[in-house]
């Protein structure tokens, strides 16, 4: 009888331990999911804030990769301290560098899950002036959380420019050929670079036989001829008094392009196109038969982001008050001299190809009726490309005049 009691007690103890382990695993998953959600929200806020800042200064096409910028800034954040770090806390949504690093690692793992019909590549590289040495903690974090390729280079050597640009070209499948221009300033301490590349097939491809020449209405009320693709299919669709929205999925629906088409001027819609509004619209889309007409086009975009990021609160990082004392051993007089982003976008009958590279240069001192709804994208529009699993915005843009695709 005593043996039976002991067996029962042992089983009870094992059961309690198993339950405890399951609960701990669930708590850990919930914690990780919460941290990733914090990162995604900060990334998406950056997407809308940055688009507003850049598009306010130009009437031309704008195409950005907030995800590429967010990751590049995360690399930099590991070297920041003091007021500079506090300003980046607000922008990146974290106050602890380890939390940010672990969240980026978990986000990357979710983002890189195999997706049918979709190729997504993300890579990081760091190019260090060989007269300097990284702080040990900084270098360890770059290896552990970001799988960054770290190279020590002679900044004065003209071949260094080619090394960096060739890395960017290779990791964007040739779509971005150059991110830095030589000769390089000998005061440069390091380049921290993120590259992102996407090649995604539409879930519902456009039939090239339906592509036709049509007019696109420009901001100055003139028109230009574009190649207009067309199809009728069931899509998530939204119509309000001042705009139409549509979700065009890629692959098995793991990623998508969302297009928002103002009915009147795009400038009046600018102020409405915010993260809060965008998040609320996600609940309003409904499955509906839609005849969608979308230009085939190709865009290349380049911007220096220093001023925009200063306007968003990252003020000390770009001047002599910067504190990047956790970056290199030799000096704490390091600041960001330039943040540059180049992007590429091709939209055609088969799908979408998009690429982005971000370089941080651091130096020292619904419609009624029986038929389908009609959405003719023949005037300036907004777009976002999102990962459906995490809701993260990888690319965003405002297209005012779609350039013809290269043949």
Short mmCIF file of C-alpha atoms in Angstrom, two decimals:
data_model
loop_
_atom_site.label_atom_id
_atom_site.label_comp_id
_atom_site.label_asym_id
_atom_site.label_seq_id
_atom_site.Cartn_x
_atom_site.Cartn_y
_atom_site.Cartn_z
CA UNK A 1 0.00 0.00 0.00
CA UNK A 2 2.84 2.35 0.87
CA UNK A 3 4.45 1.71 -2.55
CA UNK A 4 1.18 2.56 -4.29
CA UNK A 5 0.94 5.83 -2.40
CA UNK A 6 4.49 6.71 -3.35
CA UNK A 7 3.79 5.97 -7.03
CA UNK A 8 0.68 8.12 -6.93
CA UNK A 9 2.63 10.93 -5.29
CA UNK A 10 5.38 10.61 -7.90
CA UNK A 11 2.88 10.74 -10.74
CA UNK A 12 1.24 13.78 -9.16
CA UNK A 13 4.60 15.54 -8.82
CA UNK A 14 5.52 14.76 -12.44
CA UNK A 15 2.12 15.99 -13.62
CA UNK A 16 2.55 19.21 -11.66
CA UNK A 17 6.02 19.72 -13.16
CA UNK A 18 4.70 19.09 -16.67
CA UNK A 19 1.88 21.58 -16.13
CA UNK A 20 4.35 24.11 -14.78
CA UNK A 21 6.65 23.62 -17.79
CA UNK A 22 3.74 24.10 -20.20
CA UNK A 23 2.67 27.24 -18.39
CA UNK A 24 6.23 28.58 -18.44
CA UNK A 25 6.52 27.90 -22.19
CA UNK A 26 3.18 29.63 -22.80
CA UNK A 27 4.28 32.61 -20.70
CA UNK A 28 7.52 32.80 -22.66
CA UNK A 29 5.67 32.64 -26.00
CA UNK A 30 3.28 35.36 -24.85
CA UNK A 31 6.21 37.51 -23.75
CA UNK A 32 8.03 37.07 -27.08
CA UNK A 33 4.84 37.77 -29.02
CA UNK A 34 4.30 40.93 -26.99
CA UNK A 35 7.83 42.14 -27.67
CA UNK A 36 7.47 41.48 -31.41
CA UNK A 37 4.15 43.35 -31.42
CA UNK A 38 5.91 46.32 -29.79
CA UNK A 39 8.57 46.22 -32.51
CA UNK A 40 6.01 45.93 -35.32
CA UNK A 41 4.00 48.87 -33.97
CA UNK A 42 7.15 51.03 -33.77
CA UNK A 43 8.18 49.94 -37.28
CA UNK A 44 4.75 50.76 -38.68
CA UNK A 45 4.66 54.12 -36.91
CA UNK A 46 8.03 54.88 -38.47
CA UNK A 47 6.59 53.89 -41.86
CA UNK A 48 3.81 56.47 -41.73
CA UNK A 49 5.86 59.20 -40.04
CA UNK A 50 8.71 58.85 -42.50
CA UNK A 51 6.41 58.76 -45.55
CA UNK A 52 4.74 61.98 -44.35
CA UNK A 53 8.09 63.70 -43.72
CA UNK A 54 9.60 62.77 -47.09
CA UNK A 55 6.49 63.25 -49.26
CA UNK A 56 5.87 66.71 -47.77
CA UNK A 57 9.07 67.85 -49.46
CA UNK A 58 8.35 66.52 -52.94
CA UNK A 59 5.55 66.00 -55.44
CA UNK A 60 7.48 63.14 -57.02
CA UNK A 61 7.16 59.43 -56.35
CA UNK A 62 8.28 58.26 -52.90
CA UNK A 63 9.08 54.63 -52.08
CA UNK A 64 10.62 53.66 -48.74
CA UNK A 65 11.52 50.61 -46.69
CA UNK A 66 10.75 51.36 -43.04
CA UNK A 67 11.78 47.81 -42.13
CA UNK A 68 15.25 48.32 -43.61
CA UNK A 69 15.64 51.63 -41.77
CA UNK A 70 14.34 50.18 -38.49
CA UNK A 71 16.86 47.33 -38.59
CA UNK A 72 19.72 49.68 -39.51
CA UNK A 73 18.80 51.97 -36.60
CA UNK A 74 18.67 48.93 -34.32
CA UNK A 75 22.29 48.22 -35.20
CA UNK A 76 23.23 51.80 -34.33
CA UNK A 77 21.19 51.71 -31.11
CA UNK A 78 23.59 49.13 -29.71
CA UNK A 79 26.31 51.78 -29.69
CA UNK A 80 24.23 54.63 -28.25
CA UNK A 81 24.11 55.94 -24.71
CA UNK A 82 22.83 58.93 -22.73
CA UNK A 83 20.52 61.42 -24.44
CA UNK A 84 21.18 59.94 -27.86
CA UNK A 85 19.94 56.56 -26.66
CA UNK A 86 16.87 58.14 -25.01
CA UNK A 87 15.90 59.80 -28.29
CA UNK A 88 16.27 56.49 -30.09
CA UNK A 89 14.21 54.78 -27.34
CA UNK A 90 11.20 56.83 -28.45
CA UNK A 91 11.74 56.13 -32.13
CA UNK A 92 12.37 52.38 -31.79
CA UNK A 93 9.83 51.71 -29.01
CA UNK A 94 12.25 50.11 -26.52
CA UNK A 95 14.29 51.28 -23.53
CA UNK A 96 16.47 48.19 -23.10
CA UNK A 97 18.92 47.22 -25.82
CA UNK A 98 18.65 43.48 -25.03
CA UNK A 99 14.87 43.60 -25.41
CA UNK A 100 15.23 45.28 -28.80
CA UNK A 101 17.86 42.80 -29.94
CA UNK A 102 15.85 39.74 -28.86
CA UNK A 103 12.69 41.18 -30.43
CA UNK A 104 14.50 41.79 -33.71
CA UNK A 105 15.77 38.21 -33.65
CA UNK A 106 12.25 36.80 -33.02
CA UNK A 107 10.77 39.14 -35.64
CA UNK A 108 13.35 38.00 -38.18
CA UNK A 109 12.57 34.34 -37.49
CA UNK A 110 8.84 34.91 -38.05
CA UNK A 111 9.44 37.03 -41.12
CA UNK A 112 11.73 34.46 -42.73
CA UNK A 113 9.30 31.55 -42.44
CA UNK A 114 9.02 29.84 -45.81
CA UNK A 115 6.32 31.49 -47.92
CA UNK A 116 4.99 29.94 -51.13
CA UNK A 117 5.64 32.12 -54.17
CA UNK A 118 7.63 34.65 -52.14
CA UNK A 119 11.38 35.21 -51.86
CA UNK A 120 12.44 37.47 -48.98
CA UNK A 121 16.08 38.18 -48.13
CA UNK A 122 17.40 40.36 -45.31
CA UNK A 123 21.10 40.92 -44.64
CA UNK A 124 23.26 43.18 -42.47
CA UNK A 125 26.87 44.22 -42.92
CA UNK A 126 29.23 46.44 -40.95
CA UNK A 127 32.35 48.00 -42.42
CA UNK A 128 34.81 49.24 -39.79
CA UNK A 129 37.69 51.60 -40.42
CA UNK A 130 40.69 49.43 -39.52
CA UNK A 131 42.08 52.20 -37.30
CA UNK A 132 39.28 51.50 -34.81
CA UNK A 133 38.06 48.57 -32.72
CA UNK A 134 34.47 47.81 -31.76
CA UNK A 135 33.48 47.53 -28.13
CA UNK A 136 33.21 43.83 -27.27
CA UNK A 137 29.51 43.97 -26.29
CA UNK A 138 28.63 45.77 -29.52
CA UNK A 139 30.42 43.23 -31.70
CA UNK A 140 28.95 40.27 -29.81
CA UNK A 141 25.40 41.63 -30.26
CA UNK A 142 25.95 42.19 -33.99
CA UNK A 143 26.98 38.55 -34.36
CA UNK A 144 24.40 36.99 -32.06
CA UNK A 145 21.23 38.88 -32.92
CA UNK A 146 21.75 40.32 -36.40
CA UNK A 147 24.10 37.83 -38.10
CA UNK A 148 25.95 40.87 -39.41
CA UNK A 149 28.97 40.42 -41.66
CA UNK A 150 31.74 42.50 -40.06
CA UNK A 151 34.71 43.58 -42.15
CA UNK A 152 37.69 45.75 -41.22
CA UNK A 153 38.65 47.92 -44.18
CA UNK A 154 41.10 50.60 -45.18
CA UNK A 155 38.78 53.58 -45.65
CA UNK A 156 41.42 55.39 -47.71
CA UNK A 157 41.67 52.52 -50.21
CA UNK A 158 39.50 53.23 -53.31
CA UNK A 159 38.61 49.53 -53.52
CA UNK A 160 36.65 49.81 -50.23
CA UNK A 161 33.87 51.66 -52.03
CA UNK A 162 33.56 48.79 -54.50
CA UNK A 163 33.56 46.20 -51.70
CA UNK A 164 30.62 47.88 -49.96
CA UNK A 165 28.64 48.53 -53.14
CA UNK A 166 29.20 44.98 -54.42
CA UNK A 167 27.81 43.62 -51.14
CA UNK A 168 24.67 45.75 -51.53
CA UNK A 169 24.30 44.75 -55.17
CA UNK A 170 24.63 41.05 -54.31
CA UNK A 171 22.09 41.24 -51.48
CA UNK A 172 19.49 43.11 -53.54
CA UNK A 173 19.85 40.85 -56.58
CA UNK A 174 21.43 43.66 -58.57
CA UNK A 175 18.52 46.07 -58.12
CA UNK A 176 20.56 48.52 -56.03
CA UNK A 177 24.03 48.89 -57.44
CA UNK A 178 25.51 51.63 -55.26
CA UNK A 179 24.95 52.92 -51.72
CA UNK A 180 28.22 54.79 -51.03
CA UNK A 181 30.25 57.12 -53.23
CA UNK A 182 34.00 57.39 -53.23
CA UNK A 183 36.39 58.76 -52.31
CA UNK A 184 35.42 58.02 -48.71
CA UNK A 185 36.12 60.55 -45.98
CA UNK A 186 39.05 59.31 -43.83
CA UNK A 187 37.10 60.49 -40.74
CA UNK A 188 34.49 57.76 -41.32
CA UNK A 189 34.52 55.26 -38.46
CA UNK A 190 32.03 52.71 -39.78
CA UNK A 191 29.19 51.97 -42.18
CA UNK A 192 26.26 49.93 -40.86
CA UNK A 193 24.13 48.64 -43.73
CA UNK A 194 20.89 46.72 -44.04
CA UNK A 195 19.66 45.25 -47.32
CA UNK A 196 16.20 43.82 -47.96
CA UNK A 197 14.98 42.13 -51.14
CA UNK A 198 11.50 40.86 -52.03
CA UNK A 199 10.31 38.94 -55.07
CA UNK A 200 6.64 38.05 -54.67
CA UNK A 201 4.20 36.51 -57.16
CA UNK A 202 0.58 37.68 -57.14
CA UNK A 203 -1.87 35.12 -55.82
CA UNK A 204 -3.97 36.13 -58.83
CA UNK A 205 -1.66 37.03 -61.71
CA UNK A 206 -2.76 39.60 -64.26
CA UNK A 207 -3.24 38.28 -67.81
CA UNK A 208 -0.80 40.18 -70.03
CA UNK A 209 -3.34 39.93 -72.86
CA UNK A 210 -5.58 42.25 -70.84
CA UNK A 211 -2.88 44.89 -70.40
CA UNK A 212 -3.71 47.96 -72.45
CA UNK A 213 -2.66 51.57 -72.87
CA UNK A 214 -4.62 53.97 -70.70
CA UNK A 215 -4.38 57.47 -69.24
CA UNK A 216 -3.05 58.25 -65.77
CA UNK A 217 -4.10 61.61 -64.31
CA UNK A 218 -1.21 63.62 -62.86
CA UNK A 219 -1.14 66.21 -60.07
CA UNK A 220 -1.07 69.13 -62.53
CA UNK A 221 -4.29 67.85 -64.20
CA UNK A 222 -2.40 66.63 -67.27
CA UNK A 223 -2.33 62.95 -68.25
CA UNK A 224 0.26 60.43 -69.36
CA UNK A 225 -0.09 57.09 -71.07
CA UNK A 226 0.62 53.99 -68.95
CA UNK A 227 0.42 50.25 -69.38
CA UNK A 228 -2.75 49.39 -67.45
CA UNK A 229 -3.14 45.81 -66.21
CA UNK A 230 -6.63 44.52 -65.54
CA UNK A 231 -8.40 41.59 -63.91
CA UNK A 232 -11.67 40.68 -62.21
CA UNK A 233 -11.25 38.65 -59.03
CA UNK A 234 -12.46 38.43 -55.45
CA UNK A 235 -10.34 40.69 -53.23
CA UNK A 236 -10.55 42.29 -49.82
CA UNK A 237 -12.02 45.66 -50.77
CA UNK A 238 -12.98 48.86 -48.98
CA UNK A 239 -14.76 51.96 -50.17
CA UNK A 240 -15.45 55.10 -48.20
CA UNK A 241 -16.64 58.54 -49.25
CA UNK A 242 -13.16 59.78 -50.11
CA UNK A 243 -11.12 56.71 -51.11
CA UNK A 244 -11.05 53.11 -52.30
CA UNK A 245 -8.78 50.44 -50.85
CA UNK A 246 -7.82 46.97 -52.05
CA UNK A 247 -5.62 44.12 -50.81
CA UNK A 248 -3.67 42.28 -53.53
CA UNK A 249 -2.22 39.11 -51.94
CA UNK A 250 1.03 37.38 -52.83
CA UNK A 251 1.67 33.64 -52.82
CA UNK A 252 -0.73 31.87 -50.46
CA UNK A 253 -1.66 35.16 -48.81
CA UNK A 254 1.29 35.39 -46.40
CA UNK A 255 2.12 38.86 -47.76
CA UNK A 256 0.18 41.49 -49.66
CA UNK A 257 0.19 44.89 -51.30
CA UNK A 258 -2.50 47.28 -50.12
CA UNK A 259 -3.43 50.21 -52.37
CA UNK A 260 -5.35 53.27 -51.22
CA UNK A 261 -6.78 55.46 -53.99
CA UNK A 262 -8.09 58.90 -53.03
CA UNK A 263 -11.16 59.99 -54.97
CA UNK A 264 -10.08 63.62 -54.97
CA UNK A 265 -6.64 65.19 -54.60
CA UNK A 266 -3.94 63.11 -52.95
CA UNK A 267 -2.80 66.11 -50.89
CA UNK A 268 -6.12 66.19 -49.02
CA UNK A 269 -5.71 62.50 -48.23
CA UNK A 270 -2.15 62.89 -46.89
CA UNK A 271 -3.27 63.96 -43.42
CA UNK A 272 -5.73 61.07 -43.20
CA UNK A 273 -3.16 58.44 -44.14
CA UNK A 274 -1.91 57.71 -40.60
CA UNK A 275 -1.09 54.55 -38.67
CA UNK A 276 -4.22 54.89 -36.54
CA UNK A 277 -6.48 55.20 -39.59
CA UNK A 278 -4.68 52.43 -41.43
CA UNK A 279 -5.06 50.06 -38.47
CA UNK A 280 -8.79 50.84 -38.22
CA UNK A 281 -9.29 50.25 -41.95
CA UNK A 282 -7.91 46.70 -41.63
CA UNK A 283 -11.18 45.68 -39.93
CA UNK A 284 -13.35 47.23 -42.66
CA UNK A 285 -12.17 45.29 -45.70
CA UNK A 286 -14.75 42.87 -47.11
CA UNK A 287 -14.45 40.10 -49.71
CA UNK A 288 -15.91 41.36 -52.94
CA UNK A 289 -15.68 40.83 -56.69
CA UNK A 290 -13.58 43.69 -58.00
CA UNK A 291 -12.48 44.76 -61.45
CA UNK A 292 -9.09 46.23 -60.66
CA UNK A 293 -6.95 48.19 -63.11
CA UNK A 294 -3.38 48.82 -61.98
CA UNK A 295 -0.47 50.39 -63.89
CA UNK A 296 2.60 48.30 -64.57
CA UNK A 297 5.51 50.47 -63.47
CA UNK A 298 9.05 50.64 -62.14
CA UNK A 299 10.36 53.09 -59.53
CA UNK A 300 13.82 53.87 -58.21
CA UNK A 301 14.05 56.16 -55.20
CA UNK A 302 16.83 57.64 -53.10
CA UNK A 303 16.72 59.86 -50.02
CA UNK A 304 18.99 61.13 -47.28
CA UNK A 305 17.01 60.69 -44.06
CA UNK A 306 18.97 62.82 -41.57
CA UNK A 307 16.57 65.76 -41.55
CA UNK A 308 13.44 63.59 -41.44
CA UNK A 309 14.77 61.61 -38.46
CA UNK A 310 15.79 64.81 -36.68
CA UNK A 311 12.20 66.04 -37.12
CA UNK A 312 11.02 62.76 -35.58
CA UNK A 313 13.05 63.40 -32.44
CA UNK A 314 16.48 61.87 -33.14
CA UNK A 315 18.29 65.19 -32.80
CA UNK A 316 21.62 64.67 -31.03
CA UNK A 317 22.72 61.67 -33.10
CA UNK A 318 23.70 63.89 -36.05
CA UNK A 319 25.92 66.45 -34.28
CA UNK A 320 28.71 66.91 -31.79
CA UNK A 321 26.35 66.14 -28.88
CA UNK A 322 25.96 62.52 -30.06
CA UNK A 323 26.79 59.81 -27.56
CA UNK A 324 27.88 56.57 -29.24
CA UNK A 325 30.38 55.65 -26.54
CA UNK A 326 29.33 51.98 -26.69
CA UNK A 327 30.35 51.66 -30.33
CA UNK A 328 34.15 51.77 -30.58
CA UNK A 329 36.98 51.71 -28.05
CA UNK A 330 39.14 54.54 -29.34
CA UNK A 331 36.84 57.58 -28.99
CA UNK A 332 33.35 58.58 -27.94
CA UNK A 333 33.36 61.53 -30.39
CA UNK A 334 31.32 59.64 -32.98
CA UNK A 335 28.17 60.90 -34.69
CA UNK A 336 25.97 59.89 -37.62
CA UNK A 337 27.10 61.83 -40.68
CA UNK A 338 24.53 60.39 -43.10
CA UNK A 339 21.64 57.96 -43.25
CA UNK A 340 20.85 57.14 -46.85
CA UNK A 341 18.22 54.83 -48.31
CA UNK A 342 17.83 53.58 -51.86
CA UNK A 343 14.84 51.54 -53.01
CA UNK A 344 13.53 49.80 -56.11
CA UNK A 345 9.99 48.70 -57.03
CA UNK A 346 8.73 46.80 -60.07
CA UNK A 347 5.01 46.01 -60.41
CA UNK A 348 3.96 43.86 -63.37
CA UNK A 349 1.54 41.11 -64.38
CA UNK A 350 3.41 38.41 -62.45
CA UNK A 351 3.91 40.17 -59.15
CA UNK A 352 6.20 42.59 -57.36
CA UNK A 353 9.94 42.93 -57.00
CA UNK A 354 11.15 45.33 -54.34
CA UNK A 355 14.50 46.11 -52.78
CA UNK A 356 15.84 48.51 -50.21
CA UNK A 357 19.25 49.35 -48.79
CA UNK A 358 19.87 51.60 -45.81
CA UNK A 359 23.35 52.88 -45.01
CA UNK A 360 24.28 54.55 -41.73
CA UNK A 361 27.57 56.40 -42.11
CA UNK A 362 29.18 57.21 -38.78
CA UNK A 363 32.05 59.62 -38.50
CA UNK A 364 34.02 61.09 -35.72
CA UNK A 365 34.48 65.12 -34.48
CA UNK A 366 -18.03 49.17 -51.11
CA UNK A 367 -19.96 50.09 -54.36
CA UNK A 368 -23.71 49.12 -55.06
CA UNK A 369 -24.96 47.04 -58.00
CA UNK A 370 -24.96 43.48 -59.29
CA UNK A 371 -21.64 43.58 -61.14
CA UNK A 372 -18.13 43.74 -59.69
CA UNK A 373 -16.84 46.85 -57.98
CA UNK A 374 -14.50 48.87 -60.18
CA UNK A 375 -11.19 50.27 -58.95
CA UNK A 376 -9.27 52.02 -61.71
CA UNK A 377 -5.96 53.17 -60.31
CA UNK A 378 -5.52 55.96 -62.83
CA UNK A 379 -4.43 58.76 -60.50
CA UNK A 380 -1.93 59.20 -57.64
CA UNK A 381 -2.17 56.54 -54.93
CA UNK A 382 -0.58 55.19 -51.76
CA UNK A 383 0.70 51.64 -51.28
CA UNK A 384 2.03 49.47 -48.46
CA UNK A 385 3.58 46.01 -48.69
CA UNK A 386 3.03 44.03 -45.50
CA UNK A 387 3.85 40.70 -43.95
CA UNK A 388 0.45 39.26 -42.98
CA UNK A 389 1.76 37.10 -40.11
CA UNK A 390 3.29 40.00 -38.18
CA UNK A 391 1.42 42.93 -39.83
CA UNK A 392 4.81 44.59 -40.34
CA UNK A 393 5.11 47.12 -43.15
CA UNK A 394 8.16 46.25 -45.24
CA UNK A 395 7.71 48.93 -47.91
CA UNK A 396 5.47 51.97 -48.30
CA UNK A 397 5.08 54.66 -50.91
CA UNK A 398 3.15 57.38 -52.68
CA UNK A 399 3.03 57.07 -56.46
CA UNK A 400 2.16 60.30 -58.25
CA UNK A 401 3.47 59.42 -61.71
CA UNK A 402 4.21 55.73 -62.39
CA UNK A 403 7.30 55.45 -64.62
CA UNK A 404 7.21 52.89 -67.41
CA UNK A 405 8.83 49.57 -66.60
CA UNK A 406 12.08 48.78 -68.33
CA UNK A 407 11.70 46.35 -71.19
#
